[in-house]
Amino acid sequence: MSTTSPTSLATVYGYPRQGSNRELKKATEAYWADTSDPERLLATTRQLRRERVELLRAAGIEEIPSNDFSLYDHVLDAAVLLGAIPPRHRETVPDVSTPQGRLDRYFAMARGNDQVEPLEMTKWFDTNYHYLVPELGPDTAFALDPDKPLREFAEARDAGVITRPVLVGPVTFLLLAKPAADAGEGFEPLSLLDRIVPLYADLLQRLRAAGAEWVQLDEPALVQDQPAVVLDALRGAYATLTAVVDRPKLLLATYFDRVGDALPVLRDSDLDGVALDFVGPAAANLAALTAAGGLGGKRLVAGVVNGHNIWAADLAAALDTLESLRGLAGRVDVSASCSLLHVPLDVALERDLDPEIAGWLAFARQKLDEIVTLTRGLTAGRAAVADAVNARAERLAARAASPLVRVDAVRHRAAAVTDADLHRASPYGKRDQIQSEQLNLPLLPTTTIGSFPQTPGLRQARAALRAGTLNPDSYLAAMRDEIRDVIAEQEEFGLDVLVHGEPERNDMVQYFAEQLDGYLATTDGWVQSYGSRYVRPPIILGDVSRPKPMTVEWATYAQSLTDKPVKGMLTGPVTMLAWSFVRDDQPRADTARQVALALRDEVTDLEAAGIRVIQVDEPALRETLPLRNADRADYLAWAVESFRLSTSGVRDETQIHTHMCYAEFGDVLQAIIDMDADVISLEAARSKMAIVADLARADYPNEVGPGVWDIHSPRVPSVAEITEHLRVATDVFPARRLWVNPDCGLKTRGYPEVRETLTNLVAAARQVRTQV
Ligand code: GLN
Ligand code: ZN
């Protein structure tokens, strides 16, 4: 017998901020270009928020969030809310008594300016959204600045909507922060919990006084493995917050994965409601909740519509989940699994989409309809939504059977992969000998990571080609000119292994996605990456294959211009998945294998065309690591397998490189070894080559190119500085297995600093060569 009250509500935790025409981007960038009119920016954002509330209300969302909007980032908003402003930003923008002062300080923290460095930026859990990392120390002068949540609540209230303000919860806020540079040895931001909880308590009372009935506290950090001290901190913080008098009801939200050990803490707390994710690996929340005997009388908000991906939901399955949840809580409401911030706005905005495929997709706007339908199904019974559920089932069946999705030849090929396909002919030791003879490189060979500066001219040429105002022949000629210049520059610097410079690539994933069958590009599927930066991730729609070579023409043209080896440049299978929306109808491992086979064809074609060095970039390998430790081994197994599958089809004499960006490599060192690339380049300049010692300790058997130039800065390192980096590296790692290269691609830098740095880099390598 169910104790659930018959009515359920439709809600969401957040909605895309940008506006249907990316008005937010335009308005913020206009403000950055000319800061004299803050009111114009503020008026635009008020208008955008008003439209969002209207849209959500009209769609049938009954409990609408507020404060999920942000001018730049919600973690930055939380830092400002709590007064966690680093001294350098206070000092550069001391006066925040005016709207312009407030904006200028906020954007100084977000983006820096000519006097001050911004906060660091990093990925928000397993999404491609980046948040700004709060910097905290024992001296952080917390003080509540409640203006934003109160104002946004009042705006909607005055328009007749009582919203549910959304805040980053105190535990997650501190776990996402990093110690300020002067915080002192061993300082842990979580030690500040007792200092920020009273600010939350104060804010809760103010929101209640303003009329808020519910407030949502987001604690996604709970979906990661947390030690007992964190769970104790959680218990303590929420004991305090739930004891606040005259407070709104509190909904604690977790998303992106299962809540694990935190579940009993939440269940036993005095929280009024808990929001849990029930899609993907988080579907395990259902069994856990059942085993725990449910949430008692608390409200459960069930995230049953995937907020992290773009597929139309299986409504029948979601209803099954919702019905199983009945009886496990005082009341069950329906939501997306996470904020809809991570999906594009609206399928209807697509200008170039086959209507059949459109029916398989659900962007943010479509997900609202799904949530409303499911809520009705839960409240009024399945019969009330039978038409929608049946129509959806038919569409999903059509999708599953579509020749765009299922390509037997691809599936057979993937099924026929053998262990031999995952291994080079000989072990590294032998390959190394053969490659040294063939390539005849000096000790400490020099190279770059692939791209060269993307000049306005290149971007214009690509845009003109797309717009049809530049014909393909002229475009080809323009790219060839660029490649010729880039090769000539590199010969001038004296680099040993050259690159063609990637002038033809808009983006390292999109470029390949556009050429592979099984991928779909969107015209308007913008998703916020950070601040005013939006990306349009491609969609992996069906079985992936390569109809024809993708890079061979560029690489061979470049090679024809020089006697030095030119390095072919591809994006690896893990990254091709990580920065796309992936299929939900088969395991990622299967999709990765198909992509790997397509890339394997490209790798062997490059080899056949005379390219002797081929780099397969995997910058996303570390960041795609599952949130829960228990899921990592399985992920790393398929990640490594797909890399090996894409690169093992070549002869011993062909040298395979890979590249990864900054990351804490500790958890993936063994995987990096298992990838068995002949050479790996890694970002290392900012960490002063620490990674080289880590690799030495792990007995990394192959070759390494630790970056000696921090690509995030235009500052040119001197010969002496690079020499010093190289000495640190050669002290701990055999020189004959070291390469000399900058960090990451050069595409975001300008030619002046690239020229100077690479000249210095070659000089430093020459100097160190004579000394080891
Ligand atoms: N080959 C790419 C480039 O140089 C690698 C970029 C990256 O690692 N993110 O731009
Ligand atoms: Zn990189």
Tab-separated table of C-alpha atoms in Angstrom, residues 88-382:
chain	number	residue	atom	x	y	z
A	88	ARG	CA	43.816	40.456	-5.190
A	89	HIS	CA	40.333	40.928	-6.635
A	90	ARG	CA	39.232	43.105	-3.737
A	91	GLU	CA	42.294	45.253	-4.223
A	92	THR	CA	41.981	45.671	-7.982
A	93	VAL	CA	38.291	46.507	-7.741
A	94	PRO	CA	37.898	48.029	-4.277
A	95	ASP	CA	34.650	49.889	-4.830
A	96	VAL	CA	31.593	47.682	-5.261
A	97	SER	CA	29.066	50.311	-4.274
A	98	THR	CA	27.916	50.711	-7.893
A	99	PRO	CA	26.523	48.131	-10.325
A	100	GLN	CA	29.576	48.640	-12.475
A	101	GLY	CA	31.912	48.061	-9.531
A	102	ARG	CA	30.099	44.843	-8.670
A	103	LEU	CA	30.241	43.620	-12.240
A	104	ASP	CA	33.868	44.570	-12.640
A	105	ARG	CA	34.941	42.676	-9.553
A	106	TYR	CA	32.851	39.685	-10.559
A	107	PHE	CA	34.375	39.604	-14.042
A	108	ALA	CA	37.856	40.205	-12.646
A	109	MET	CA	37.426	36.990	-10.662
A	110	ALA	CA	36.012	35.228	-13.698
A	111	ARG	CA	38.375	36.405	-16.405
A	112	GLY	CA	41.123	38.448	-14.813
A	113	ASN	CA	42.166	41.755	-16.344
A	114	ASP	CA	45.432	43.444	-17.172
A	115	GLN	CA	46.286	43.707	-13.484
A	116	VAL	CA	44.989	40.522	-11.966
A	117	GLU	CA	44.769	36.787	-12.592
A	118	PRO	CA	41.320	35.205	-12.585
A	119	LEU	CA	40.297	32.237	-10.471
A	120	GLU	CA	41.315	28.897	-11.884
A	121	MET	CA	38.755	27.066	-13.951
A	122	THR	CA	38.016	23.371	-13.966
A	123	LYS	CA	35.383	20.881	-15.056
A	124	TRP	CA	32.097	20.588	-13.211
A	125	PHE	CA	31.927	16.901	-12.323
A	126	ASP	CA	31.588	14.762	-15.440
A	127	THR	CA	30.151	17.496	-17.655
A	128	ASN	CA	31.955	19.747	-20.114
A	129	TYR	CA	30.891	22.807	-18.129
A	130	HIS	CA	33.730	24.601	-16.334
A	131	TYR	CA	33.340	26.328	-13.011
A	132	LEU	CA	35.616	28.809	-11.300
A	133	VAL	CA	37.508	27.367	-8.385
A	134	PRO	CA	37.040	29.368	-5.165
A	135	GLU	CA	40.288	30.151	-3.360
A	136	LEU	CA	39.957	29.870	0.384
A	137	GLY	CA	42.221	30.163	3.369
A	138	PRO	CA	42.040	30.665	7.114
A	139	ASP	CA	41.901	34.416	6.464
A	140	THR	CA	39.014	34.379	4.014
A	141	ALA	CA	36.656	37.086	5.240
A	142	PHE	CA	33.270	35.494	4.682
A	143	ALA	CA	30.295	37.828	4.692
A	144	LEU	CA	26.878	37.197	3.227
A	145	ASP	CA	26.071	39.105	0.056
A	146	PRO	CA	22.505	37.875	-0.511
A	147	ASP	CA	21.604	40.285	-3.267
A	148	LYS	CA	21.490	37.902	-6.214
A	149	PRO	CA	19.292	35.078	-4.883
A	150	LEU	CA	16.970	37.571	-3.174
A	151	ARG	CA	16.676	39.761	-6.239
A	152	GLU	CA	16.048	36.870	-8.594
A	153	PHE	CA	13.482	35.409	-6.217
A	154	ALA	CA	11.720	38.765	-5.929
A	155	GLU	CA	11.713	39.311	-9.688
A	156	ALA	CA	9.855	36.067	-10.294
A	157	ARG	CA	7.596	36.570	-7.280
A	158	ASP	CA	6.589	39.964	-8.618
A	159	ALA	CA	5.712	38.225	-11.855
A	160	GLY	CA	3.480	35.880	-9.897
A	161	VAL	CA	5.774	32.859	-9.523
A	162	ILE	CA	7.056	31.563	-6.206
A	163	THR	CA	10.334	29.971	-7.275
A	164	ARG	CA	12.635	27.569	-5.489
A	165	PRO	CA	15.987	29.319	-5.129
A	166	VAL	CA	18.940	27.055	-5.941
A	167	LEU	CA	22.220	27.363	-4.048
A	168	VAL	CA	25.460	25.442	-4.219
A	169	GLY	CA	25.427	23.614	-0.899
A	170	PRO	CA	28.066	24.371	1.733
A	171	VAL	CA	29.806	20.990	1.640
A	172	THR	CA	30.103	20.907	-2.139
A	173	PHE	CA	31.202	24.541	-2.191
A	174	LEU	CA	34.119	23.798	0.110
A	175	LEU	CA	35.031	20.533	-1.607
A	176	LEU	CA	35.196	22.343	-4.945
A	177	ALA	CA	37.410	25.086	-3.546
A	178	LYS	CA	41.169	25.036	-3.394
A	179	PRO	CA	43.480	26.410	-0.730
A	180	ALA	CA	44.589	29.972	-1.476
A	181	ALA	CA	48.296	30.336	-2.247
A	182	ASP	CA	48.974	31.686	1.255
A	183	ALA	CA	46.655	29.285	3.087
A	184	GLY	CA	49.492	27.435	4.703
A	185	GLU	CA	50.620	23.828	4.616
A	186	GLY	CA	47.878	21.224	4.995
A	187	PHE	CA	44.989	23.680	4.934
A	188	GLU	CA	41.667	22.077	3.982
A	189	PRO	CA	38.800	24.269	2.789
A	190	LEU	CA	36.337	21.893	4.469
A	191	SER	CA	37.675	23.143	7.812
A	192	LEU	CA	35.773	26.375	7.078
A	193	LEU	CA	32.374	24.704	7.206
A	194	ASP	CA	31.426	26.139	10.594
A	195	ARG	CA	32.154	29.594	9.283
A	196	ILE	CA	29.947	29.414	6.213
A	197	VAL	CA	26.977	27.472	7.577
A	198	PRO	CA	25.762	30.494	9.600
A	199	LEU	CA	25.753	32.533	6.372
A	200	TYR	CA	23.572	29.920	4.729
A	201	ALA	CA	21.304	29.993	7.793
A	202	ASP	CA	20.999	33.755	7.511
A	203	LEU	CA	20.228	33.537	3.804
A	204	LEU	CA	17.597	30.852	4.347
A	205	GLN	CA	15.765	33.119	6.777
A	206	ARG	CA	15.905	36.012	4.376
A	207	LEU	CA	14.581	33.893	1.543
A	208	ARG	CA	11.776	32.657	3.757
A	209	ALA	CA	10.955	36.225	4.746
A	210	ALA	CA	10.808	37.094	1.055
A	211	GLY	CA	8.259	34.336	0.534
A	212	ALA	CA	10.289	31.300	-0.510
A	213	GLU	CA	8.650	28.022	0.438
A	214	TRP	CA	11.438	25.710	-0.672
A	215	VAL	CA	15.148	26.229	-1.186
A	216	GLN	CA	17.314	23.764	-3.088
A	217	LEU	CA	20.832	23.090	-1.866
A	218	ASP	CA	22.949	21.322	-4.469
A	219	GLU	CA	25.402	18.806	-3.094
A	220	PRO	CA	26.641	16.925	-6.149
A	221	ALA	CA	29.936	16.241	-4.364
A	222	LEU	CA	28.033	13.466	-2.593
A	223	VAL	CA	28.020	11.351	-5.730
A	224	GLN	CA	31.768	10.916	-5.400
A	225	ASP	CA	33.340	8.551	-2.887
A	226	GLN	CA	33.626	10.647	0.248
A	227	PRO	CA	35.428	9.696	3.425
A	228	ALA	CA	33.670	9.566	6.793
A	229	VAL	CA	34.884	13.058	7.732
A	230	VAL	CA	32.961	14.517	4.820
A	231	LEU	CA	29.824	12.594	5.703
A	232	ASP	CA	30.170	13.783	9.301
A	233	ALA	CA	30.593	17.335	8.082
A	234	LEU	CA	27.485	16.900	5.953
A	235	ARG	CA	25.506	15.571	8.887
A	236	GLY	CA	26.621	18.452	11.090
A	237	ALA	CA	26.002	21.182	8.535
A	238	TYR	CA	22.496	20.034	7.744
A	239	ALA	CA	21.646	19.458	11.411
A	240	THR	CA	22.403	23.144	11.870
A	241	LEU	CA	20.566	24.302	8.765
A	242	THR	CA	17.457	22.251	9.427
A	243	ALA	CA	17.347	23.640	12.991
A	244	VAL	CA	17.132	27.212	11.733
A	245	VAL	CA	13.867	28.819	12.808
A	246	ASP	CA	11.653	30.483	10.232
A	247	ARG	CA	13.349	28.768	7.357
A	248	PRO	CA	11.953	27.531	4.074
A	249	LYS	CA	11.703	23.808	3.468
A	250	LEU	CA	15.011	22.377	2.336
A	251	LEU	CA	15.540	20.168	-0.673
A	252	LEU	CA	19.025	18.696	-0.943
A	253	ALA	CA	19.854	17.774	-4.526
A	254	THR	CA	22.468	15.353	-5.785
A	255	TYR	CA	23.027	14.457	-9.410
A	256	PHE	CA	25.427	12.936	-11.954
A	257	ASP	CA	25.695	9.632	-10.106
A	258	ARG	CA	24.460	7.515	-7.220
A	259	VAL	CA	24.498	8.922	-3.739
A	260	GLY	CA	26.036	5.875	-2.058
A	261	ASP	CA	27.116	6.206	1.560
A	262	ALA	CA	25.531	9.617	1.912
A	263	LEU	CA	22.045	8.130	1.592
A	264	PRO	CA	21.623	7.131	5.264
A	265	VAL	CA	22.847	10.573	6.312
A	266	LEU	CA	20.238	12.240	4.125
A	267	ARG	CA	17.494	9.862	5.164
A	268	ASP	CA	18.181	10.364	8.873
A	269	SER	CA	18.437	14.142	8.594
A	270	ASP	CA	15.635	16.638	9.120
A	271	LEU	CA	15.785	17.694	5.496
A	272	ASP	CA	12.328	18.116	4.006
A	273	GLY	CA	13.254	16.714	0.667
A	274	VAL	CA	15.971	14.947	-1.269
A	275	ALA	CA	16.511	15.008	-5.021
A	276	LEU	CA	18.228	11.982	-6.515
A	277	ASP	CA	19.373	11.004	-9.984
A	278	PHE	CA	17.929	7.816	-11.489
A	279	VAL	CA	19.594	7.651	-14.902
A	280	GLY	CA	22.756	5.874	-16.051
A	281	PRO	CA	24.893	4.577	-13.182
A	282	ALA	CA	22.693	6.565	-10.806
A	283	ALA	CA	19.822	4.189	-11.538
A	284	ALA	CA	21.384	2.229	-8.666
A	285	ASN	CA	19.790	4.830	-6.392
A	286	LEU	CA	16.505	2.953	-6.751
A	287	ALA	CA	17.829	-0.271	-5.259
A	288	ALA	CA	19.734	1.640	-2.590
A	289	LEU	CA	16.658	3.581	-1.619
A	290	THR	CA	14.594	0.422	-1.462
A	291	ALA	CA	17.228	-1.291	0.660
A	292	ALA	CA	17.369	1.702	2.974
A	293	GLY	CA	13.618	1.507	3.496
A	294	GLY	CA	12.944	4.774	1.667
A	295	LEU	CA	13.039	8.364	2.810
A	296	GLY	CA	10.182	8.168	5.295
A	297	GLY	CA	7.891	11.145	4.950
A	298	LYS	CA	10.374	13.266	3.039
A	299	ARG	CA	9.739	14.584	-0.395
A	300	LEU	CA	11.679	12.822	-3.131
A	301	VAL	CA	12.417	14.608	-6.373
A	302	ALA	CA	13.190	11.897	-8.881
A	303	GLY	CA	15.525	12.799	-11.743
A	304	VAL	CA	14.279	10.328	-14.314
A	305	VAL	CA	14.803	12.356	-17.491
A	306	ASN	CA	18.463	12.412	-18.491
A	307	GLY	CA	19.676	15.999	-18.135
A	308	HIS	CA	23.140	15.059	-19.298
A	309	ASN	CA	22.281	13.777	-22.756
A	310	ILE	CA	20.045	14.671	-25.659
A	311	TRP	CA	17.955	11.579	-26.338
A	312	ALA	CA	14.196	11.447	-26.147
A	313	ALA	CA	13.406	9.531	-22.976
A	314	ASP	CA	11.890	6.104	-22.782
A	315	LEU	CA	8.759	7.342	-21.057
A	316	ALA	CA	7.471	3.891	-20.156
A	317	ALA	CA	10.711	2.977	-18.402
A	318	ALA	CA	10.783	6.306	-16.580
A	319	LEU	CA	7.210	5.715	-15.398
A	320	ASP	CA	8.245	2.283	-14.145
A	321	THR	CA	10.970	3.920	-12.076
A	322	LEU	CA	8.612	6.570	-10.759
A	323	GLU	CA	6.032	3.987	-9.781
A	324	SER	CA	8.651	1.916	-7.968
A	325	LEU	CA	9.617	5.023	-6.039
A	326	ARG	CA	6.117	5.527	-4.773
A	327	GLY	CA	5.936	4.333	-1.232
A	328	LEU	CA	9.626	5.089	-0.704
A	329	ALA	CA	8.956	8.736	0.102
A	330	GLY	CA	6.227	10.993	1.400
A	331	ARG	CA	5.734	12.347	-2.067
A	332	VAL	CA	7.457	11.825	-5.400
A	333	ASP	CA	8.058	14.714	-7.791
A	334	VAL	CA	9.512	14.515	-11.254
A	335	SER	CA	12.565	16.234	-12.690
A	336	ALA	CA	15.494	15.880	-15.013
A	337	SER	CA	18.475	14.086	-13.526
A	338	CYS	CA	20.472	17.330	-13.299
A	339	SER	CA	20.176	20.937	-14.395
A	340	LEU	CA	19.283	21.276	-18.076
A	341	LEU	CA	22.267	23.581	-18.394
A	342	HIS	CA	24.233	20.754	-19.964
A	343	VAL	CA	22.038	20.191	-22.996
A	344	PRO	CA	21.180	22.512	-25.892
A	345	LEU	CA	18.109	24.664	-25.711
A	346	ASP	CA	15.604	23.413	-28.216
A	347	VAL	CA	15.468	20.888	-31.045
A	348	ALA	CA	13.094	23.250	-32.841
A	349	LEU	CA	15.946	25.725	-33.345
A	350	GLU	CA	17.796	23.258	-35.581
A	351	ARG	CA	17.829	24.482	-39.155
A	352	ASP	CA	18.993	21.398	-40.863
A	353	LEU	CA	17.544	18.382	-39.151
A	354	ASP	CA	15.743	15.433	-40.666
A	355	PRO	CA	12.328	15.416	-38.923
A	356	GLU	CA	12.649	11.731	-38.192
A	357	ILE	CA	15.899	12.286	-36.312
A	358	ALA	CA	14.421	15.317	-34.584
A	359	GLY	CA	11.884	12.971	-33.048
A	360	TRP	CA	14.631	10.949	-31.407
A	361	LEU	CA	16.082	13.948	-29.647
A	362	ALA	CA	15.113	15.935	-26.581
A	363	PHE	CA	16.969	19.133	-25.790
A	364	ALA	CA	16.097	21.248	-22.743
A	365	ARG	CA	12.756	22.436	-24.083
A	366	GLN	CA	11.666	18.919	-25.078
A	367	LYS	CA	12.719	17.560	-21.704
A	368	LEU	CA	10.247	19.909	-20.038
A	369	ASP	CA	7.462	18.221	-21.965
A	370	GLU	CA	8.759	14.811	-20.938
A	371	ILE	CA	8.832	15.821	-17.283
A	372	VAL	CA	5.298	17.196	-17.487
A	373	THR	CA	4.027	14.075	-19.213
A	374	LEU	CA	5.647	11.818	-16.648
A	375	THR	CA	4.247	13.875	-13.811
A	376	ARG	CA	0.791	13.491	-15.271
A	377	GLY	CA	1.336	9.775	-15.723
A	378	LEU	CA	2.330	9.449	-12.106
A	379	THR	CA	-0.511	11.567	-10.795
A	380	ALA	CA	-3.375	10.619	-13.080
A	381	GLY	CA	-2.263	7.126	-14.016
A	382	ARG	CA	-0.683	5.660	-17.099
